[in-house]
CSV table of C-alpha atoms and ligand atoms in Angstrom, one decimal:
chain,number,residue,atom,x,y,z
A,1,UNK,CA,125.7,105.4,79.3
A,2,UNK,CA,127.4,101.9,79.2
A,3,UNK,CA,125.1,100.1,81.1
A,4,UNK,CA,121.5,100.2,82.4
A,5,UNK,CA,122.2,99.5,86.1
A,6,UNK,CA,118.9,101.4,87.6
A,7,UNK,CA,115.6,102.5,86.5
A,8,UNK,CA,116.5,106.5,86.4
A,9,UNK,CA,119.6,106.1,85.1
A,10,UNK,CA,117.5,106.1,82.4
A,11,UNK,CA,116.8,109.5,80.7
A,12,UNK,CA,113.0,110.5,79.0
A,13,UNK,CA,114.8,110.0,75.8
A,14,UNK,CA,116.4,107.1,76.5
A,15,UNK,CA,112.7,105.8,77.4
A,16,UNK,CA,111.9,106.9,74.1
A,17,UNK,CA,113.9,105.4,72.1
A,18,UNK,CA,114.0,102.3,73.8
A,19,UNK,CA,110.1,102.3,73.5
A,20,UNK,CA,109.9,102.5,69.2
A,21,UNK,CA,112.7,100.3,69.1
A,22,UNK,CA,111.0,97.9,70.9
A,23,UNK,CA,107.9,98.4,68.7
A,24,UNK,CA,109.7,97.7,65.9
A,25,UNK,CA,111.1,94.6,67.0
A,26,UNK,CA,107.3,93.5,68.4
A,27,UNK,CA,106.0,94.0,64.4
A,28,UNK,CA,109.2,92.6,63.6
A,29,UNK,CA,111.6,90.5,65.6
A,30,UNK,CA,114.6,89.8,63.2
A,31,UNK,CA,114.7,92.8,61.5
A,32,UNK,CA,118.6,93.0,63.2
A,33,UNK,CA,119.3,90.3,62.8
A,34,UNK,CA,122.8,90.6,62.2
A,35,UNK,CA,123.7,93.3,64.9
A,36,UNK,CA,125.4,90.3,67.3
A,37,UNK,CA,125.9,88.1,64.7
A,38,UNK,CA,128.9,86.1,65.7
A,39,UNK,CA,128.3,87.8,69.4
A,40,UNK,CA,127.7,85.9,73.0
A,41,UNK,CA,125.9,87.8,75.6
A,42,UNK,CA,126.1,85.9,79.3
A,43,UNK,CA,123.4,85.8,80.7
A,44,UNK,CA,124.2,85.2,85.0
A,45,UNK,CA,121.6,84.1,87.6
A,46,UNK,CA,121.3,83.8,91.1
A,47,UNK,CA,117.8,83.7,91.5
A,48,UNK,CA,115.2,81.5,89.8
A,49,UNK,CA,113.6,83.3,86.4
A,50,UNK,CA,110.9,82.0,83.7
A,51,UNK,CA,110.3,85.7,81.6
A,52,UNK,CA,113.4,87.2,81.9
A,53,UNK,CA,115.9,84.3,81.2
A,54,UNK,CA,113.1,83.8,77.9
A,55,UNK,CA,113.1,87.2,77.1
A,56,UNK,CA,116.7,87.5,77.3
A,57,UNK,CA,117.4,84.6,74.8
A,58,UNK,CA,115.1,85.1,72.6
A,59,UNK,CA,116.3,88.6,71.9
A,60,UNK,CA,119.7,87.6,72.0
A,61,UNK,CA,118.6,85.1,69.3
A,62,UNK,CA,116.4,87.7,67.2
A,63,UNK,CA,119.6,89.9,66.9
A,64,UNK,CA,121.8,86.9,65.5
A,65,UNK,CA,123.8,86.2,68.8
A,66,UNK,CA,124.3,83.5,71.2
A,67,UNK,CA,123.0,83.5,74.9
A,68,UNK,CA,125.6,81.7,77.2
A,69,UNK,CA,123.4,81.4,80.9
A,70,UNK,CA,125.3,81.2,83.9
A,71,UNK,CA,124.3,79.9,87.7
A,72,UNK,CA,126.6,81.0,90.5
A,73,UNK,CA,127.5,77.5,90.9
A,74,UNK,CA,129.0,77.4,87.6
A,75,UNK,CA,131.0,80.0,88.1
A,76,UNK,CA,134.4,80.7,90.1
A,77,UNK,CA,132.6,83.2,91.8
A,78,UNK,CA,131.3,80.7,94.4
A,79,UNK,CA,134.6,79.8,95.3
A,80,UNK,CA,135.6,82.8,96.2
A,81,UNK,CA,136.7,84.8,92.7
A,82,UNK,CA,136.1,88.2,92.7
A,83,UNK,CA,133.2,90.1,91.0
A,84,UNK,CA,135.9,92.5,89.6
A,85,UNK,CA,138.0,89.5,88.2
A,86,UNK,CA,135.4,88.1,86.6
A,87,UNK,CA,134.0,91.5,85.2
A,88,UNK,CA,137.2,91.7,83.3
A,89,UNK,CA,136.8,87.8,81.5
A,90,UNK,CA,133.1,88.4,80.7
A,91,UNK,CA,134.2,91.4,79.2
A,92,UNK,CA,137.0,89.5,77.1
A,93,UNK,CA,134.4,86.8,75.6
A,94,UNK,CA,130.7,88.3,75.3
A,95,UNK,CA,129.2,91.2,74.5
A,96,UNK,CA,126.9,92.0,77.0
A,97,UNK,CA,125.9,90.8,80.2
A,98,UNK,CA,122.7,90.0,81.7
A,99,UNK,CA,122.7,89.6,85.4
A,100,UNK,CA,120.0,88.5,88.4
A,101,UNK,CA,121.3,88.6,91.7
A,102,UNK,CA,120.1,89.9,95.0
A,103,UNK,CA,122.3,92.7,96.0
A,104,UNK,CA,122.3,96.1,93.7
A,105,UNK,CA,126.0,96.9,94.9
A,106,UNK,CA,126.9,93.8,92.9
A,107,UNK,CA,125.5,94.8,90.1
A,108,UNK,CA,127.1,98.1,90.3
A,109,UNK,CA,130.3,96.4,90.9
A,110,UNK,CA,130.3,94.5,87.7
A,111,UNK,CA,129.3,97.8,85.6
A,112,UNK,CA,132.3,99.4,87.3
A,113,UNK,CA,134.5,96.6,86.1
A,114,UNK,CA,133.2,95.6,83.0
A,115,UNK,CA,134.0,97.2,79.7
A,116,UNK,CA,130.8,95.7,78.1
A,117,UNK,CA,127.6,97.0,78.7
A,118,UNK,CA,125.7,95.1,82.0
A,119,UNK,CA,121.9,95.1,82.2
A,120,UNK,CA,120.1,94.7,85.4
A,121,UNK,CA,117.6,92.1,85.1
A,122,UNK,CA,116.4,92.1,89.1
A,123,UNK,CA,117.7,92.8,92.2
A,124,UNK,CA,116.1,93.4,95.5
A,125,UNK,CA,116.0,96.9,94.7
A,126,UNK,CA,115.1,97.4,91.1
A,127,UNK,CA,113.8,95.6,88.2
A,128,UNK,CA,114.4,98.2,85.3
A,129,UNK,CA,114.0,95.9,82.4
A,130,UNK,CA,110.4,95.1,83.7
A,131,UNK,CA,109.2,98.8,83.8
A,132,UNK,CA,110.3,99.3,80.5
A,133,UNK,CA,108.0,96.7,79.5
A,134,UNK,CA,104.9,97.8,81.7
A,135,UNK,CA,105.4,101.1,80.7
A,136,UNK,CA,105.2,100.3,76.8
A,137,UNK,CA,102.0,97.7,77.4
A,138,UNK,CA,100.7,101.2,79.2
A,139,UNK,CA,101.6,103.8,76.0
A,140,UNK,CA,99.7,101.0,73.8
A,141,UNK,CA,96.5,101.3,75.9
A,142,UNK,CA,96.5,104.7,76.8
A,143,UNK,CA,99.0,106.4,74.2
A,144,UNK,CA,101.2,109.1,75.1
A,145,UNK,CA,99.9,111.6,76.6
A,146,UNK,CA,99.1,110.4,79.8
A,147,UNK,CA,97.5,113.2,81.6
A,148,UNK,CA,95.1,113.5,84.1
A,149,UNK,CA,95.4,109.6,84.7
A,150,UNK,CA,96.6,107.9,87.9
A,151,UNK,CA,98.9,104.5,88.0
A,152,UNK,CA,98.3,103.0,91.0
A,153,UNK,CA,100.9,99.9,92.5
A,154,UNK,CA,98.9,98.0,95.5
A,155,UNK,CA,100.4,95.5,97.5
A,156,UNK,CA,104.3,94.9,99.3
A,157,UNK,CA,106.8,98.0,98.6
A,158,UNK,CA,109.3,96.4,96.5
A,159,UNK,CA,111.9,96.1,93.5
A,160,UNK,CA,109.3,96.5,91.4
A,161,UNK,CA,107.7,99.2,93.0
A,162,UNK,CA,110.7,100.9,92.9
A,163,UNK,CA,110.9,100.4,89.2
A,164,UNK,CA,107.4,101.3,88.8
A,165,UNK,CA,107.9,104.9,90.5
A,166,UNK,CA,111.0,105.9,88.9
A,167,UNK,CA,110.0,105.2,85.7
A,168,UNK,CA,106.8,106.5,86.0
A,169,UNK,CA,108.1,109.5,87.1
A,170,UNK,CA,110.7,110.0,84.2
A,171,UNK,CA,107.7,109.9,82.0
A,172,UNK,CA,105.6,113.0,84.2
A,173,UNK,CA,103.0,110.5,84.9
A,174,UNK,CA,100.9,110.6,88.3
A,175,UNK,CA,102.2,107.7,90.1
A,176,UNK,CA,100.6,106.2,93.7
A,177,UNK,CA,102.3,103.2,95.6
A,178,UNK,CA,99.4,101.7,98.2
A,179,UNK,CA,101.2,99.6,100.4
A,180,UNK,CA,100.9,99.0,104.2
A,181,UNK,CA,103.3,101.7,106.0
A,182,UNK,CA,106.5,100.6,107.9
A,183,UNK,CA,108.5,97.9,106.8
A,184,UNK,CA,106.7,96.9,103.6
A,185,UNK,CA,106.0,100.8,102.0
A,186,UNK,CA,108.9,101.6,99.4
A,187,UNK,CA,112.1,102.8,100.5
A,188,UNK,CA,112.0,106.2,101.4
A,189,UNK,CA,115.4,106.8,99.5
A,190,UNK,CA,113.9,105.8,96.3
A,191,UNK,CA,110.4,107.6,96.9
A,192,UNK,CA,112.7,110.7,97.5
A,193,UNK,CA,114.3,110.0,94.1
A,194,UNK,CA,110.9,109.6,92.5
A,195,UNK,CA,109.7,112.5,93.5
A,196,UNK,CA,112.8,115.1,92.4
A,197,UNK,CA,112.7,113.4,89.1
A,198,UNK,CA,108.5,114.1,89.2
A,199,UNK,CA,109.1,117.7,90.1
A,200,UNK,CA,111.1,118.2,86.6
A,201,UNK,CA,108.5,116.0,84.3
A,202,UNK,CA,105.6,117.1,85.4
A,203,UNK,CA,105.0,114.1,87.2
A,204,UNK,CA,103.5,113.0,90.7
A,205,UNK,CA,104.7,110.7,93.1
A,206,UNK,CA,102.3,109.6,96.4
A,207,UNK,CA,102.2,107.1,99.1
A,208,UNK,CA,98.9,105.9,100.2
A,209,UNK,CA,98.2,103.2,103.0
A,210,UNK,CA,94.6,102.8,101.8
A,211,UNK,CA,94.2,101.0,98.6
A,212,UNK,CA,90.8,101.7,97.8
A,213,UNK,CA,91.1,105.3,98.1
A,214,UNK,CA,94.1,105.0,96.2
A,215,UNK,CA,92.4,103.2,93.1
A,216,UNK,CA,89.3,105.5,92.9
A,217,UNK,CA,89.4,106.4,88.9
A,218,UNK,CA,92.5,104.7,88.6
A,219,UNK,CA,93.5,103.7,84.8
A,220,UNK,CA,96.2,101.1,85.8
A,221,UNK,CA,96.0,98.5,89.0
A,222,UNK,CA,99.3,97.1,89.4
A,223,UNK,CA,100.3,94.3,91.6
A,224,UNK,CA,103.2,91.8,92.9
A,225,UNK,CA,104.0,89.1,94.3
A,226,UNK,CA,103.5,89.5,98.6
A,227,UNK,CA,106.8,87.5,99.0
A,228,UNK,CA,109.6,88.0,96.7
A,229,UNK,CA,112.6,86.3,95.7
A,230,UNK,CA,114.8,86.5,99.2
A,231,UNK,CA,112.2,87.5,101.7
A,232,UNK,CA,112.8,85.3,104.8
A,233,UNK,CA,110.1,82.4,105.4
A,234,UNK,CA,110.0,83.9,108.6
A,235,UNK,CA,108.0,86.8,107.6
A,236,UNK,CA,105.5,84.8,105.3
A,237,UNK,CA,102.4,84.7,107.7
A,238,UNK,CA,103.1,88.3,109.1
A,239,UNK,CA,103.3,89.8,105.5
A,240,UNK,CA,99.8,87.7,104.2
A,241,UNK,CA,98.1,89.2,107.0
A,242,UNK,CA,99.1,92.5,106.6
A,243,UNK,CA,98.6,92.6,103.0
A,244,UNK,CA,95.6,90.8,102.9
A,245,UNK,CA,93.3,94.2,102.3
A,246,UNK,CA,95.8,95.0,99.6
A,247,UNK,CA,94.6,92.0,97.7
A,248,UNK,CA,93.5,92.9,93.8
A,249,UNK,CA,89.9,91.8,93.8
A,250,UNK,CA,87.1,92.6,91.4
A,251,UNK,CA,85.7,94.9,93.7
A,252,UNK,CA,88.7,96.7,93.8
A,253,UNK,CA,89.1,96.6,90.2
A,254,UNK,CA,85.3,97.9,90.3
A,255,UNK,CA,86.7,101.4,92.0
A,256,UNK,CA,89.2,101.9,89.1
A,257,UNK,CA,88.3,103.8,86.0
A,258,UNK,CA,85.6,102.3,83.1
A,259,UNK,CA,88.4,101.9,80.8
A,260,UNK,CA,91.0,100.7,83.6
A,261,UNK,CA,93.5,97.8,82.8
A,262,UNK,CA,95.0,95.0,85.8
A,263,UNK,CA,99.0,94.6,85.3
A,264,UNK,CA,101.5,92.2,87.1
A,265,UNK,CA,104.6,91.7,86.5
A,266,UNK,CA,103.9,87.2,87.1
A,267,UNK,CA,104.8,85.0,88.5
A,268,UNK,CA,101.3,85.6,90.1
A,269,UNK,CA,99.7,84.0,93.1
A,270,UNK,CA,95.8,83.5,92.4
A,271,UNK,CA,93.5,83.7,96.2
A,272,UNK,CA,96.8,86.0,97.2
A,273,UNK,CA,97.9,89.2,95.7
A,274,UNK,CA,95.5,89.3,93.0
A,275,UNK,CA,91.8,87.1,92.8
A,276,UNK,CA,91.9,84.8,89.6
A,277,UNK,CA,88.5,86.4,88.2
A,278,UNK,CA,90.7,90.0,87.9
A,279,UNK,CA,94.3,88.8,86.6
A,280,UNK,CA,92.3,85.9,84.2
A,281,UNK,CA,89.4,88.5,83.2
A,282,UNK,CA,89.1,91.4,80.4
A,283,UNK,CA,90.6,93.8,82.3
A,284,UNK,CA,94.4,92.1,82.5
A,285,UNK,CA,96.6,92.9,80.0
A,286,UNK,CA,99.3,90.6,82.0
A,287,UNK,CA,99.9,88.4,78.8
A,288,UNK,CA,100.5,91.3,76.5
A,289,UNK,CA,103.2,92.9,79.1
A,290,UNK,CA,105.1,89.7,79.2
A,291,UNK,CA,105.5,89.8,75.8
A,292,UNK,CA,106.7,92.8,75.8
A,293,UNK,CA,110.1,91.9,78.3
A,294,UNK,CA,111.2,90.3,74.8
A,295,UNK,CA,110.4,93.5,72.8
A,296,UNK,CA,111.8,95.8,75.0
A,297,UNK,CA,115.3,93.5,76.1
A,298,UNK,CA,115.8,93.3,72.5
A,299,UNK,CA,115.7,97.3,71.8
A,300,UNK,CA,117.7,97.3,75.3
A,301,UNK,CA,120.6,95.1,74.0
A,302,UNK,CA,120.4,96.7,70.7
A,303,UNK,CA,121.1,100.0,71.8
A,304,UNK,CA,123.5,99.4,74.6
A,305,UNK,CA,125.9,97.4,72.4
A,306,UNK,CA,125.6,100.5,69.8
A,307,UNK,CA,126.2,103.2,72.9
A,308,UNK,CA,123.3,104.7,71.8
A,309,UNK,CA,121.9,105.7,74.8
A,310,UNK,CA,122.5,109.2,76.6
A,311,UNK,CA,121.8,107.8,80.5
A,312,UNK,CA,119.8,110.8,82.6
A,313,UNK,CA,121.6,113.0,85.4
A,314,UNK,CA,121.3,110.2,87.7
A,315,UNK,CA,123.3,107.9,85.5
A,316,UNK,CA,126.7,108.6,87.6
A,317,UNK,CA,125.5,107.8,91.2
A,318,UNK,CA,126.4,104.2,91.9
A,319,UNK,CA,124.1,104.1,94.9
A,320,UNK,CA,121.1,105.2,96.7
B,401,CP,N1,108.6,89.4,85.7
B,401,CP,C1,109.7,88.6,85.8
B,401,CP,O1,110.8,89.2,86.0
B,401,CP,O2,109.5,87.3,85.7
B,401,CP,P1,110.6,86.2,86.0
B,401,CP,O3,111.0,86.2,87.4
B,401,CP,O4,109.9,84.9,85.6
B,401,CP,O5,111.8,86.5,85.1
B,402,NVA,N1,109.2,91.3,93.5
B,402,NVA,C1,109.4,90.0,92.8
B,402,NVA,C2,109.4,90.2,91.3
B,402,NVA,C3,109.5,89.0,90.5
B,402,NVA,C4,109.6,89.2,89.0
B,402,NVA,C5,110.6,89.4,93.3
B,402,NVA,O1,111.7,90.1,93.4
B,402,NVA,O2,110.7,88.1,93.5
């Protein structure tokens, strides 16, 4: 696989891998240092970014290269150059590229065009890089086997949702998305997706429209943002209403499991998706899974640039 374009392109032992890698690099970040020694890797934007961007270049860093971050505006692709065009001069100058944007078909468009590997870092589909991190914050609390547990995501169906089914899936865990129905459950397509990839892991994918039901004996709550990146203003007062009993509060929390833990990807809106007492209190682990976007973007980068990793039967569909 040259690049990691979706969460199931993505195969078990990719996920593997990717997770001791970036264990190793979390007891010790510059122990590769020299693998993109002399190496750039652009890193391009369209949408705002604190963890990711920071992530990125730090790891870049920790393996001896350069980041090079891009905005639209400084590119020719504002003015009208083509994504394919400029696939092929990234490709001639850095290493890798890192790319934010809003549509997945660009993204798939640079892959097809580049010759160096492309990592998705968000799009309004799919956040990959980000379930690679929750899933390794999750294997440190609970270990591997993770059996007779349920993983619950409450709040808006999004990209990270997405991300958070697929990849839970891959690794045959039992997997719930409580969202409101209609226009802000997951995308059917991707649900679908989950679930043929469940049926060959072991796994479990389910929809729920009732969030505390869904959390009874949960060992993960999982939340997002209500309004992400690109949502029209338009929508804002519609989707805080209907989200509003999809809020994380302790008494939520309270009808998870003893030993449950609260994740979020951030940025996170206190008095909105989550209450402050649940993402600031003993139960978050939000601090340890941000850490781990550096961790697990390092092992990414590292691996990618080696063509180390196998990709998983879903590796060769460019779209959903
Ligand atoms: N979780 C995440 O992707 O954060 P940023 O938007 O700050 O990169
Ligand atoms: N769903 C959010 C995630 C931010 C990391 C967004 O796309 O804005």
């Amino acid at each position: 696989m040259k690049d990691l374009l979706r969460t199931e392109h993505l195969s078990r032992a990719d996920i593997e891998l990717l997770f001791t890698t970036a264990s190793d690099f979390a007891n010790e970040p510059l122990r590769s240092l020299s693998a993109l020694s002399g190496k750039t890797v652009a890193i391009y934007m369209t949408k705002p970014s604190t963890r990711t961007r920071l992530a990125s270049e730090t790891a870049i860093a920790h393996l001896g290269g350069s980041p090079v971050f891009l905005r639209s505006e400084d590119l020719q692709i504002g003015r009208g150059e083509t994504i394919s065009d400029t696939a092929k001069i990234l490709s001639g100058f850095c290493s890798a590229l890192i790319i934010r944007t809003f549509a997945q078909s660009d993204v798939d468009e640079l892959g097809a065009n580049a010759t160096i590997p492309v990592i998705n870092a968000l799009t309004d589909d799919d956040h990959p890089t980000q379930a690679l991190a929750d899933w390794l914050t999750i294997r440190e609390k609970f270990g591997a086997d993770l059996s007779g547990r349920t993983f619950v995501y409450v709040g808006d169906g999004n990209n990270v949702t997405h991300s958070w089914l697929l990849m839970g899936a891959q690794l045959g865990a039992h997997v719930v998305a409580a969202t409101p129905p209609g226009e802000y459950a997951p995308d059917a397509a991707v649900v679908q997706r989950a679930q043929a990839i469940a049926a060959t892991t072991g796994g479990k994918v389910e929809l729920s429209n009732d969030p505390v039901a869904a959390s009874k004996g949960a060992s993960v709550i999982y939340t997002d943002v209500w309004m992400s990146m690109g949502d029209p203003e338009s929508e804002r007062i519609e989707k805080e209403k209907v989200l509003k009993p999809f809020a994380v509060t302790p008494e939520l929390m309270g009808s998870a499991a003893q030993d449950a833990i609260f994740m979020h990807c951030l940025p996170a809106h206190r008095g909105e998706e989550v209450a402050a007492k649940v993402i600031d209190g003993e139960q978050s682990v939000v601090w340890r899974e941000a850490f781990h976007r550096r961790t697990t973007i390092q092992a990414i980068l590292y691996h990618l640039t080696r063509g180390e990793l196998g990709g998983s039967e879903y590796a060769h569909l460019r779209s959903r």
